[in-house]
Coordinates of C-alpha atoms in Angstrom, one line a residue:
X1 CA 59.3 169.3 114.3
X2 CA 62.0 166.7 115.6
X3 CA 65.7 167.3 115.3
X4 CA 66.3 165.7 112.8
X5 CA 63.5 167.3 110.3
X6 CA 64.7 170.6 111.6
X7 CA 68.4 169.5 110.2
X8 CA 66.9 168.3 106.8
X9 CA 64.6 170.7 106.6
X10 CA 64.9 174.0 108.2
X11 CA 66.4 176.8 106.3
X12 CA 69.1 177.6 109.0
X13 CA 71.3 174.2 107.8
X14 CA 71.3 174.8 104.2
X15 CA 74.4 176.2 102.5
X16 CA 74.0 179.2 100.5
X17 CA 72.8 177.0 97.8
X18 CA 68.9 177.2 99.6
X19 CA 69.4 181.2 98.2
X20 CA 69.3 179.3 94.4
X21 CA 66.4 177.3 95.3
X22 CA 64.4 179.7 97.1
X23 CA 64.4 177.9 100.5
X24 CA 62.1 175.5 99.0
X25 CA 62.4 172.1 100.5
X26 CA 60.1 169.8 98.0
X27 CA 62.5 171.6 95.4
X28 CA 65.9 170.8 97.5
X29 CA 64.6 167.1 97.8
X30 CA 64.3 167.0 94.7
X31 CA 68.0 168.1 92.9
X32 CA 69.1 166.0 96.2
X33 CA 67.3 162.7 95.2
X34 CA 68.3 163.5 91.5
X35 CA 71.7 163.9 91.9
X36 CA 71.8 161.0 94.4
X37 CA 70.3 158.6 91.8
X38 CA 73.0 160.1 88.8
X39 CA 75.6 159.6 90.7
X40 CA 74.6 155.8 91.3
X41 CA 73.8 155.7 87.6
X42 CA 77.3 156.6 87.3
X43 CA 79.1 154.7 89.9
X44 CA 77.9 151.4 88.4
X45 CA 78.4 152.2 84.7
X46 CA 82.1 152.2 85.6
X47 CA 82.1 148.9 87.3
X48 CA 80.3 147.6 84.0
X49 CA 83.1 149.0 81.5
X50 CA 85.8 147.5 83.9
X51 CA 84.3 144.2 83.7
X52 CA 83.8 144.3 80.3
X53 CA 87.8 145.4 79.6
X54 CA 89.0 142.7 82.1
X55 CA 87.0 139.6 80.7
X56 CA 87.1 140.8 76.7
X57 CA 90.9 141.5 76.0
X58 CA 90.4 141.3 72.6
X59 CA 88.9 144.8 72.3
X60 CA 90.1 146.8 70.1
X61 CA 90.1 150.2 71.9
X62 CA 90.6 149.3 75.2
X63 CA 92.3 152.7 76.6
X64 CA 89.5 154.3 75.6
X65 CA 87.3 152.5 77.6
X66 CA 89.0 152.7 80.6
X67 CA 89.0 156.8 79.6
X68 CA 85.1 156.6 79.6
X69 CA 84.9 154.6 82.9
X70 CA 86.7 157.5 84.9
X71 CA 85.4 160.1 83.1
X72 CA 81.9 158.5 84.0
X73 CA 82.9 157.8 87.9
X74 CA 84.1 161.3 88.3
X75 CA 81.2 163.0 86.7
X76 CA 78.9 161.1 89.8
X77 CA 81.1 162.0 91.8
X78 CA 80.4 165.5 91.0
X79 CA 76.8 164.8 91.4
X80 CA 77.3 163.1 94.7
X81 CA 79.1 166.6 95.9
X82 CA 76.1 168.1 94.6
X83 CA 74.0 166.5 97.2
X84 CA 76.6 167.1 99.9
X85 CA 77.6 170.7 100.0
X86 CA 73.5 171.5 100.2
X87 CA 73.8 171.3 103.7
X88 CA 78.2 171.2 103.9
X89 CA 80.1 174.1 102.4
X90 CA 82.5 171.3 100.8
X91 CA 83.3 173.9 97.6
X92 CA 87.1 173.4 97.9
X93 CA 87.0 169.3 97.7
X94 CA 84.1 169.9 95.0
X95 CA 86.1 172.4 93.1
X96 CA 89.5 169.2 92.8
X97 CA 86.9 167.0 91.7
X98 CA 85.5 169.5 89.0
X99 CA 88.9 170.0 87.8
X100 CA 89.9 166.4 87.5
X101 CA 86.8 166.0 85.8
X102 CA 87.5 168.3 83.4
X103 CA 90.9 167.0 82.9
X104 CA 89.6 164.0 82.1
X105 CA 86.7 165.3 80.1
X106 CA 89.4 167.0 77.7
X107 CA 91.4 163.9 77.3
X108 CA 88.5 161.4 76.6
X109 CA 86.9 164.2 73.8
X110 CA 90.2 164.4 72.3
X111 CA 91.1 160.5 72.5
X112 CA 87.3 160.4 70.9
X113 CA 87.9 162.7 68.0
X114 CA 91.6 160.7 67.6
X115 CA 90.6 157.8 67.3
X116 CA 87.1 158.9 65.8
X117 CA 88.4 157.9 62.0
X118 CA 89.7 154.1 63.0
X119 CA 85.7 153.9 64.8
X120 CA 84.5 154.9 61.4
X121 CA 86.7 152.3 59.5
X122 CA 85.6 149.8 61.7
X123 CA 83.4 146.9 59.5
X124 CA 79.5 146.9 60.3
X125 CA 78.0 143.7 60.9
X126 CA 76.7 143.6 57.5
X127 CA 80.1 144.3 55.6
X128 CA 81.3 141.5 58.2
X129 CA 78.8 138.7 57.6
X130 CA 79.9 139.5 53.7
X131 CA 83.4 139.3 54.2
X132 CA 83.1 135.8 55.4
X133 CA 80.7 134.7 53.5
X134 CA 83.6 135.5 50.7
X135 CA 86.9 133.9 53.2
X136 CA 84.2 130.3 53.1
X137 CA 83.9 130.9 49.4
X138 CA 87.5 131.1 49.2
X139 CA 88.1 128.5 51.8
X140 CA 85.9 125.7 49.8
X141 CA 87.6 126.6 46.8
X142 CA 91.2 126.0 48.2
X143 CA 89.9 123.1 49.4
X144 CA 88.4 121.9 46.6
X145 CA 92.3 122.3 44.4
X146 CA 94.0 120.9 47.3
X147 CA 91.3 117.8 46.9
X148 CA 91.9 117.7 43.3
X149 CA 94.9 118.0 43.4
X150 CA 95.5 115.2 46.1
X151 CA 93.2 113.0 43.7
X152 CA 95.0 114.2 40.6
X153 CA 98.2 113.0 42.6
X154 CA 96.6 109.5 43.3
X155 CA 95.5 108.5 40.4
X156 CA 98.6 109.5 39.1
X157 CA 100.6 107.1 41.1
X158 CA 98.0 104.4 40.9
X159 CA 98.2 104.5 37.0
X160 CA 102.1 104.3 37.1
X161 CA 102.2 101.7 39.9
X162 CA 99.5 99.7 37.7
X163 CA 100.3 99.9 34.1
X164 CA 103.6 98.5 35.3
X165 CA 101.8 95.6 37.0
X166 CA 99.7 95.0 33.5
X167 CA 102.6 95.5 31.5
X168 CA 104.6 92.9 33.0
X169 CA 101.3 90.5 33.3
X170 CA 100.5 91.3 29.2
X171 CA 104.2 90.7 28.2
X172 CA 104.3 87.7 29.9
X173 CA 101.3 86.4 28.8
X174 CA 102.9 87.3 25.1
X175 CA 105.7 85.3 26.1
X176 CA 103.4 82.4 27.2
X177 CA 101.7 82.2 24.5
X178 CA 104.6 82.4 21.5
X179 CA 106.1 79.1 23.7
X180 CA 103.1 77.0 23.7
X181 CA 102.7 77.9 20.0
X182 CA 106.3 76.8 19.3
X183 CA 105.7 73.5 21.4
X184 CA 108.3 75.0 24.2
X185 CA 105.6 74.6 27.3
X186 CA 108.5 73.9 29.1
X187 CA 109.9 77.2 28.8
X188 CA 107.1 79.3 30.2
X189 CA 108.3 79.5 33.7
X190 CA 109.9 82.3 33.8
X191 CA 106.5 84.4 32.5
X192 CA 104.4 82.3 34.8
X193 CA 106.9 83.5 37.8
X194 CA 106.4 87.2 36.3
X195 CA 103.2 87.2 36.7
X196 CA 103.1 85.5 40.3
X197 CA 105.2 88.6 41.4
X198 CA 103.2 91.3 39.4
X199 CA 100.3 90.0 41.4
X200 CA 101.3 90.3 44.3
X201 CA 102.8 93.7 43.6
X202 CA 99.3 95.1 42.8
X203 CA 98.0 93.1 45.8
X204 CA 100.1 95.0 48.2
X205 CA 99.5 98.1 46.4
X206 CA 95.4 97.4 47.3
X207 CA 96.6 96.6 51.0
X208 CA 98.4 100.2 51.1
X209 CA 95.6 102.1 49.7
X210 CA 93.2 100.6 51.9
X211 CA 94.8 101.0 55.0
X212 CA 95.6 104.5 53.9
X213 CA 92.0 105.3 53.2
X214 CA 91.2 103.4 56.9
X215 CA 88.9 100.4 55.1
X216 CA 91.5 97.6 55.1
X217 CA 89.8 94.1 57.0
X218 CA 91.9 94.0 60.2
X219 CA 92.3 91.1 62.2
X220 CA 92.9 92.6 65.9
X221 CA 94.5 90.3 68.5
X222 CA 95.8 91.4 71.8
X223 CA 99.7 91.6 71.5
X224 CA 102.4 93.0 73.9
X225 CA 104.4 95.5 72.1
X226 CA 107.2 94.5 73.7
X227 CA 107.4 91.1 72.6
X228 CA 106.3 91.8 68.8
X229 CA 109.6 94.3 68.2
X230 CA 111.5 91.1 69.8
X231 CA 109.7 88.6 67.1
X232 CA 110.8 90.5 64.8
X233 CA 114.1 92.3 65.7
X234 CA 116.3 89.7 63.6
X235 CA 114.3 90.8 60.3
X236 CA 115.0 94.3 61.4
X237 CA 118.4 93.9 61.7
X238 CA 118.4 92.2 57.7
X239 CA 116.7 95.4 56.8
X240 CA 119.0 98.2 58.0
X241 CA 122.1 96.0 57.2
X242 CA 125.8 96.2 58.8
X243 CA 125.9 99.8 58.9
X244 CA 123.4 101.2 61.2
X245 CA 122.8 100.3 64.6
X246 CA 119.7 98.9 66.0
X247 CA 118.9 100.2 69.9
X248 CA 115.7 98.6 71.4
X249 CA 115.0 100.6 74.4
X250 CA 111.6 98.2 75.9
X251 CA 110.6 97.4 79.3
X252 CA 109.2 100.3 80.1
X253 CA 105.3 99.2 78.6
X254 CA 103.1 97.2 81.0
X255 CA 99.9 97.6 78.9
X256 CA 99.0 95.5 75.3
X257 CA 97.4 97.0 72.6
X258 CA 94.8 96.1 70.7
X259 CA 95.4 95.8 66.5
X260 CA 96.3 93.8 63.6
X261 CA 99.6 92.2 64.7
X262 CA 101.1 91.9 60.5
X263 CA 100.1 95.4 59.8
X264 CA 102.0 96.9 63.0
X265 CA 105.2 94.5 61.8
X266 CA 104.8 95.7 58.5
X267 CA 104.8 99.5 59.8
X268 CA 107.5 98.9 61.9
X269 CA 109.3 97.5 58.9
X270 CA 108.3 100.0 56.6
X271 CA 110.2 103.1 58.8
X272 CA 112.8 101.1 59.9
X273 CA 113.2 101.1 55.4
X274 CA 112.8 104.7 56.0
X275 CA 115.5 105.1 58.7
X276 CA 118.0 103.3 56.1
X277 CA 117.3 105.6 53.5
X278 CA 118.0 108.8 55.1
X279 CA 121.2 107.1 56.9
X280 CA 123.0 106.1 53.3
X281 CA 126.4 106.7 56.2
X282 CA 125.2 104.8 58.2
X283 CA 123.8 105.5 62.0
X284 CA 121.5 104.5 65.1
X285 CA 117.7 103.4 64.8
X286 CA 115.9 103.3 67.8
X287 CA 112.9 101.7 68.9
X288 CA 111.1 102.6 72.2
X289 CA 107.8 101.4 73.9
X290 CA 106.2 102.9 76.7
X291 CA 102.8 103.5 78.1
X292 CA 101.6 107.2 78.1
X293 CA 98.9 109.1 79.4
X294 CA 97.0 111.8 77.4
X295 CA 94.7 114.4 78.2
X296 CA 93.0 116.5 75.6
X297 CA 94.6 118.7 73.5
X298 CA 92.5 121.7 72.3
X299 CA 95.2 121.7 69.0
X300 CA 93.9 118.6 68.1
X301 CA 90.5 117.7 68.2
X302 CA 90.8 114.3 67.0
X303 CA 93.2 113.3 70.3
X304 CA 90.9 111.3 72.6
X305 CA 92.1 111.4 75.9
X306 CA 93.4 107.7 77.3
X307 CA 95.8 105.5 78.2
X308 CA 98.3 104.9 75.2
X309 CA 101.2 102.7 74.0
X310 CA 103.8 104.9 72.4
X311 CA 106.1 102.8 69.9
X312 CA 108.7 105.7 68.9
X313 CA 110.9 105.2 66.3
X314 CA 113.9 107.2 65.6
X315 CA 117.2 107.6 63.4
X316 CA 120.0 110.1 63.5
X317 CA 119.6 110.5 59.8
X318 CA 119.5 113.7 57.1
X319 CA 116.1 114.5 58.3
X320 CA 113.2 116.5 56.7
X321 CA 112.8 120.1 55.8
X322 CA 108.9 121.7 57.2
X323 CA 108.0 121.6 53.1
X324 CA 108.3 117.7 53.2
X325 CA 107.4 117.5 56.3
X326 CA 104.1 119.0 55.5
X327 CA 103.2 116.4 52.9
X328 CA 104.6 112.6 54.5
X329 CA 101.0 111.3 55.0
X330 CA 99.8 112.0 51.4
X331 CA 99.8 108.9 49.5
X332 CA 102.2 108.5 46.6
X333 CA 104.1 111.8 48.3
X334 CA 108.1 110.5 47.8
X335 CA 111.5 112.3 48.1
X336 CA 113.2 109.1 47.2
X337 CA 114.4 108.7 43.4
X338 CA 112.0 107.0 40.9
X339 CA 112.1 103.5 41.6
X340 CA 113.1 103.7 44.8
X341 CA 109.9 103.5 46.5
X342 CA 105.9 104.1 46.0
X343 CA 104.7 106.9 48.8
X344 CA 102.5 104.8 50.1
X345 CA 104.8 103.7 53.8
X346 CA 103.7 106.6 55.8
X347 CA 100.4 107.2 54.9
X348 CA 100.3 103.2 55.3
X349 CA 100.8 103.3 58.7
X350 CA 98.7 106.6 58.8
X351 CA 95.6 104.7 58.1
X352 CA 96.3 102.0 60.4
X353 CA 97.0 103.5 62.9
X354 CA 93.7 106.1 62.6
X355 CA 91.7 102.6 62.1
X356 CA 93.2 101.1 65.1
X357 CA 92.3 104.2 67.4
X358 CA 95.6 105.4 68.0
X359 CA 97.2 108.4 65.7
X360 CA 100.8 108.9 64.6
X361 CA 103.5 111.8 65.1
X362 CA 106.3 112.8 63.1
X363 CA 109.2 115.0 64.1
X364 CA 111.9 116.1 61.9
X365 CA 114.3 118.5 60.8
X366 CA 117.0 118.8 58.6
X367 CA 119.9 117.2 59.9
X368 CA 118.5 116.6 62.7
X369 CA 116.9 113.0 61.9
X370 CA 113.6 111.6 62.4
X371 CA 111.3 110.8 65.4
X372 CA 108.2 108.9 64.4
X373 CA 105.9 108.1 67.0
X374 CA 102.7 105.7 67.1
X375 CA 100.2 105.9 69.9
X376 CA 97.5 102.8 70.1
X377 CA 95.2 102.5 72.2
X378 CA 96.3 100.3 75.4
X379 CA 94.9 98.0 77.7
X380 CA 95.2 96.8 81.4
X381 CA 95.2 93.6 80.9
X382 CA 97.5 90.0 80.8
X383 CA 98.1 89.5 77.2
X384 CA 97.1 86.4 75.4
X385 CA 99.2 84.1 73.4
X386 CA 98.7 85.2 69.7
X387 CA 96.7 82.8 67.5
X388 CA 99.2 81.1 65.1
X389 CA 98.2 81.9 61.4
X390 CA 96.6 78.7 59.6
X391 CA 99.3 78.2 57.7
X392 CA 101.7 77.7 60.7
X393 CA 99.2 75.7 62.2
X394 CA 99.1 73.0 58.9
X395 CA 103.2 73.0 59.3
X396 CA 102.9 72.8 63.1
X397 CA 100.0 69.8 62.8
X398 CA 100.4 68.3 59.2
X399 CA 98.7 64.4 60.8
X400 CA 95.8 66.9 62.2
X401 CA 95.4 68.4 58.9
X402 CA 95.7 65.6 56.8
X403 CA 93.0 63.6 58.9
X404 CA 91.0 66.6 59.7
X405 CA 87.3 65.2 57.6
X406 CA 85.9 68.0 55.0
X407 CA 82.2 66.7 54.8
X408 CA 79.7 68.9 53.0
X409 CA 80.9 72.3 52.3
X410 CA 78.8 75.5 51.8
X411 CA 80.6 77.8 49.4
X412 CA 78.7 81.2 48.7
X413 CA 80.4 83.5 46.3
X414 CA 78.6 85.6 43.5
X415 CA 82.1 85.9 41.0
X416 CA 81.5 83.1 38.5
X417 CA 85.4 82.2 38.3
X418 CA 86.4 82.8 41.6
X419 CA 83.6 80.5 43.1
X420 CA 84.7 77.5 40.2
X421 CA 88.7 78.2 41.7
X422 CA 87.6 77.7 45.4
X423 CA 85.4 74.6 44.3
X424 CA 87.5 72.9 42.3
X425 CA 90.2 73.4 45.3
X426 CA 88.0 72.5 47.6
X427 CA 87.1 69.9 45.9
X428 CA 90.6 68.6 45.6
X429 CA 90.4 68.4 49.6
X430 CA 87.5 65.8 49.5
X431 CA 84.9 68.2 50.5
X432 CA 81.4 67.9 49.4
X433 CA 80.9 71.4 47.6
X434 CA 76.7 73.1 47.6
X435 CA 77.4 76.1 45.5
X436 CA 75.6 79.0 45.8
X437 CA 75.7 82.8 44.1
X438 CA 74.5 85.2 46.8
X439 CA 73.7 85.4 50.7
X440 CA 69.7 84.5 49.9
X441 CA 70.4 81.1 48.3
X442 CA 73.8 80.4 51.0
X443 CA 70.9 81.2 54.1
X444 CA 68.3 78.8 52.7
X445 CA 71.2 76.0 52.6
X446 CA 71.7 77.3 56.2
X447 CA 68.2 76.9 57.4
X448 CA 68.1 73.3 55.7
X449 CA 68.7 70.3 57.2
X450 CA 71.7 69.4 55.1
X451 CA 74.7 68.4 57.7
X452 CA 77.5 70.9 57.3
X453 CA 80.5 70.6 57.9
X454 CA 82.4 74.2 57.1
X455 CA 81.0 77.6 55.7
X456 CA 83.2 79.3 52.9
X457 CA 81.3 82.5 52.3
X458 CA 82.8 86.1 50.4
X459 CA 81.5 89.3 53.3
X460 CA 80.8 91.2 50.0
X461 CA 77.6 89.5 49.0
X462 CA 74.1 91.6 46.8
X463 CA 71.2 90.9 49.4
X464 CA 72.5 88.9 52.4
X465 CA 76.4 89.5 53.4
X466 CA 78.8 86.9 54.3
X467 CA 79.0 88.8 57.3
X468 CA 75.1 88.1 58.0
X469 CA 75.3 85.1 56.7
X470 CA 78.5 84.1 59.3
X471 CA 75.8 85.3 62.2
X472 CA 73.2 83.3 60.9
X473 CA 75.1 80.1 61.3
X474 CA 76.8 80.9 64.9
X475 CA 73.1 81.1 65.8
X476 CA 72.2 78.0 64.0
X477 CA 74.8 76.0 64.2
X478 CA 77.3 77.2 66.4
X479 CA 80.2 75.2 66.2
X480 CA 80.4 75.5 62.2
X481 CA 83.9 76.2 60.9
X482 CA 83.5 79.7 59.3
X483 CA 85.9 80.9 56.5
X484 CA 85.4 84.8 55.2
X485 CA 86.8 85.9 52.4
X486 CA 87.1 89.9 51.7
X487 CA 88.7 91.9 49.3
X488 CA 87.3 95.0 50.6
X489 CA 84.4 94.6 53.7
X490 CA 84.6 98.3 54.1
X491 CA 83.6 98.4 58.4
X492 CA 81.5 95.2 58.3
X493 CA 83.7 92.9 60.1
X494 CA 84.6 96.3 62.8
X495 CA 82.6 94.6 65.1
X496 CA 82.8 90.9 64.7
X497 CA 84.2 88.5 67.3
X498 CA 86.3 86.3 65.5
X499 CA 86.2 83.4 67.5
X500 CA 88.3 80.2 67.5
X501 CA 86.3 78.3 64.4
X502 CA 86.0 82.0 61.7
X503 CA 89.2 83.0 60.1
X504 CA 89.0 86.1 57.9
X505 CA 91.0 85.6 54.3
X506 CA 92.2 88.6 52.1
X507 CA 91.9 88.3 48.6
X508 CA 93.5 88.2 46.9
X509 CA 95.2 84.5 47.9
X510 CA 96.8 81.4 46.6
X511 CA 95.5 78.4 46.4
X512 CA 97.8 77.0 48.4
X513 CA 97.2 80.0 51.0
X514 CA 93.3 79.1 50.7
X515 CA 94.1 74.8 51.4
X516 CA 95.9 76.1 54.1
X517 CA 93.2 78.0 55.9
X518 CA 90.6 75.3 55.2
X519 CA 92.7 72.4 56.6
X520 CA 93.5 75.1 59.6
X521 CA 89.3 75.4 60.7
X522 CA 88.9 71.8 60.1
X523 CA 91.9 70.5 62.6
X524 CA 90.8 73.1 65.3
X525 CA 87.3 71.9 65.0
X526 CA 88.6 68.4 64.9
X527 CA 90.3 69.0 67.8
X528 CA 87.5 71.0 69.8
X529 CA 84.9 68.5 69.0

């Protein structure tokens, strides 16, 4: 027998534990590889707990588990001494760990049987898949009062804001009609003027709401911010009056955006009204641009991360209190007295600027004033002269207009009354008018041989759209004059290119506003051809 077996096995080596086992050695191998493989049972179930207590601090009885993991590492260690003092009299080191583990031992039982009732109270998976089942129950139901009571607050306003509208439209037609019966015809101007400005009272009221609810027809252009708040800082100026101060604070954006250039005016407009308001003392407004860069915000899951133009707006006025503050974007929301204002300015530019890819921040307190910020998307890019509306263009070029020829003139529109308006104006122009009452009957004229020489066509069309109908004849005939008319095209024209010979027109419009954009498409395509 080598050394070594002698050491392992002969019975002069063993401790006085080989008196317990009878000198046996298949039955000392055998508590010796026991023991061994315990105490690296419980050497790594430690290491487990701790891993588990680092990475999950949202355990509820943490102290506890670090209790069990050195309970657990001591007991193997007492199992690993076990092994040891078979063949080394270690009793005094085994006898410390013993103790510690039995300190440890008591103060893990009686942490147990503390904390034994708050285990029991604990929910079981069941009682928690029931409780929130019960919180979405709860959830959809506070949902669906704060939707109903959003809609209840909306048709609210819209009935007020309307029923004024009709009223003054009825009484005036009253009025109309008593002086025409009493032979006074020239005495109905003042009605007739009524109801020119009731109209376009409700037509603005349409614009709001459907650039609140994101499905206003944009007309995108590339624009430097810079130079917009410039075009328009004299109107600015008229609108906050003497008393506040206007402080433009530009130069530092080098990108453009890209959005409807008369909607950003008019939000621009609309706060700098709401700066006036909350500075009856008067104060400063100011206007800022600059480019930002955002990364993703786990608060806000809607934020995609970009490049951004930031146009903040701010006043030193009264400032709003968290309540308010909590409700701005709802439309119809107002704290200004009846009269005073609709609730539709914020939640305005709200829309916009969610349908423009950009999103809006408000910061306020009481006394404190307001800091309104938008972010639009920006781009890299040298920024194009802006198109000059049609109208501008008539003023600008009135011996263009005037000789621009009409020709033959496709007119689709499926509202009897609207599509006898726009022919008899058209028809006041010289055109040659070929009627038709949906997109079917305007794409056979298309895909005829009759010689063209503009489109009129509404985008809301049963069967074909104007919208298909305006791509049939680019293919076709690709340097046709193309005039779209919407009064709501939902995301149909998202993706059009509006090129140099299609203008979009919003109903609803003037005559004059509809001679204007005609003559406009005919002098460019005069001028291109």
């Amino acid at each position: 027998m080598s050394a070594l077996s002698e050491w392992l096995f002969g019975a002069d080596g063993l401790t006085p534990h080989g008196f317990c086992l009878l000198w046996e050695p298949g039955l000392i191998w055998l508590f010796a590889i026991s023991d061994g493989l315990i105490a690296l049972a419980y050497f790594s179930i430690p290491l487990a707990l701790v891993i588990i207590g680092q990475r999950r601090a949202d355990l509820v009885f943490r102290p506890l588990l670090w209790l069990f993991a050195a309970f657990i590492l001591l007991c193997g260690a007492t199992h690993w001494l076990d092994v040891v003092t078979l063949w080394k009299p270690l009793y005094g080191v085994q006898g410390i760990v013993k103790a510690a583990t039995a300190i440890v031992s008591l103060g893990t039982s009686v942490a147990l049987w503390w904390w034994l009732p708050k285990f029991l109270a604990l929910p079981s998976p069941e009682q928690l898949r029931a409780a929130n089942a019960a919180l979405r129950e709860s959830e959809e139901r506070l949902i669906h009062a704060q939707k109903m009571e959003a809609i209840g607050q909306l048709t609210g306003g819209i009935a007020h804001d309307f029923n004024n509208v009709l009223q003054v439209v009825i009484g005036s037609l009253g009025v109309i009609e008593r002086q025409l019966a009493r032979g006074r015809a020239e005495e109905i101007g003042p009605a007739v003027a009524a109801i020119r400005k009731a109209a376009s009272s409700a037509s603005n009221l349409i614009d709001r709401l459907l650039s609140f609810s994101r499905r206003q027809t944009l007309l995108p252009r590339v624009i430097e911010p810079d130079r917009l708040v410039v075009g328009i800082e004299d109107m600015l100026r008229r609108t906050l009056g003497g008393g506040i101060e206007l402080d433009l604070r530009l130069g530092r954006c080098r990108r453009n955006v890209v959005c409807d250039p008369s909607q950003l005016e008019s939000a621009l407009l609309n706060l700098a009204i709401n700066a006036r308001d909350a500075m009856p003392a008067g104060g400063v407004l100011e206007i800022a641009t600059a480019d930002r860069r955002l990364d993703a915000d786990p608060s806000d899951p809607d934020l995609a991360p970009g490049d951004y133009v930031e146009i903040a707006v701010k006043d030193n006025g009264s400032g709003m209190s968290p309540d308010v503050l909590a409700h701005v974007f709802e439309p119809f929301f107002t704290t200004k007295p009846i009269g005073r204002g609709t609730g539709l300015g914020l939640s305005q530019i709200y829309g916009f600027a969610k349908q423009s890819g950009g999103f809006l921040r408000i910061d306020s307190a009481p006394g404190k004033g307001t800091s309104v910020r938008l972010y639009l998307p920006g781009r890299d890019q040298p920024a194009t002269a802006p198109e000059e509306p049609a109208a501008m263009a008539v003023e600008a070029r009135p011996e263009a207009c005037a000789a621009a020829p009409c020709g033959k003139t496709l007119l689709v529109e499926d509202q009897l009354e609207v599509r006898l308006q726009i022919a008899d104006t058209l028809e006041e122009m010289g055109c040659d008018v070929i009627e038709a009452d949906d997109g079917t009957e305007g794409l056979k004229v298309l895909e005829s041989d009759e010689a063209l020489r503009l489109l009129v066509t509404d985008v809301g069309l049963p069967g074909v759209s104007g919208r298909q109908l305006a791509e049939a004849a680019r293919a076709a005939r690709p340097d046709l004059p193309i005039l779209l008319i919407t009064g709501y095209a939902g995301k149909s024209l998202d993706s059009l290119d509006l090129a140099s010979n299609i203008e979009v027109l919003r109903k609803p419009f003037t005559l004059d506003e509809l001679t204007a954009c005609v003559r406009g498409l005919l002098a460019r395509a005069a001028a291109a051809g």
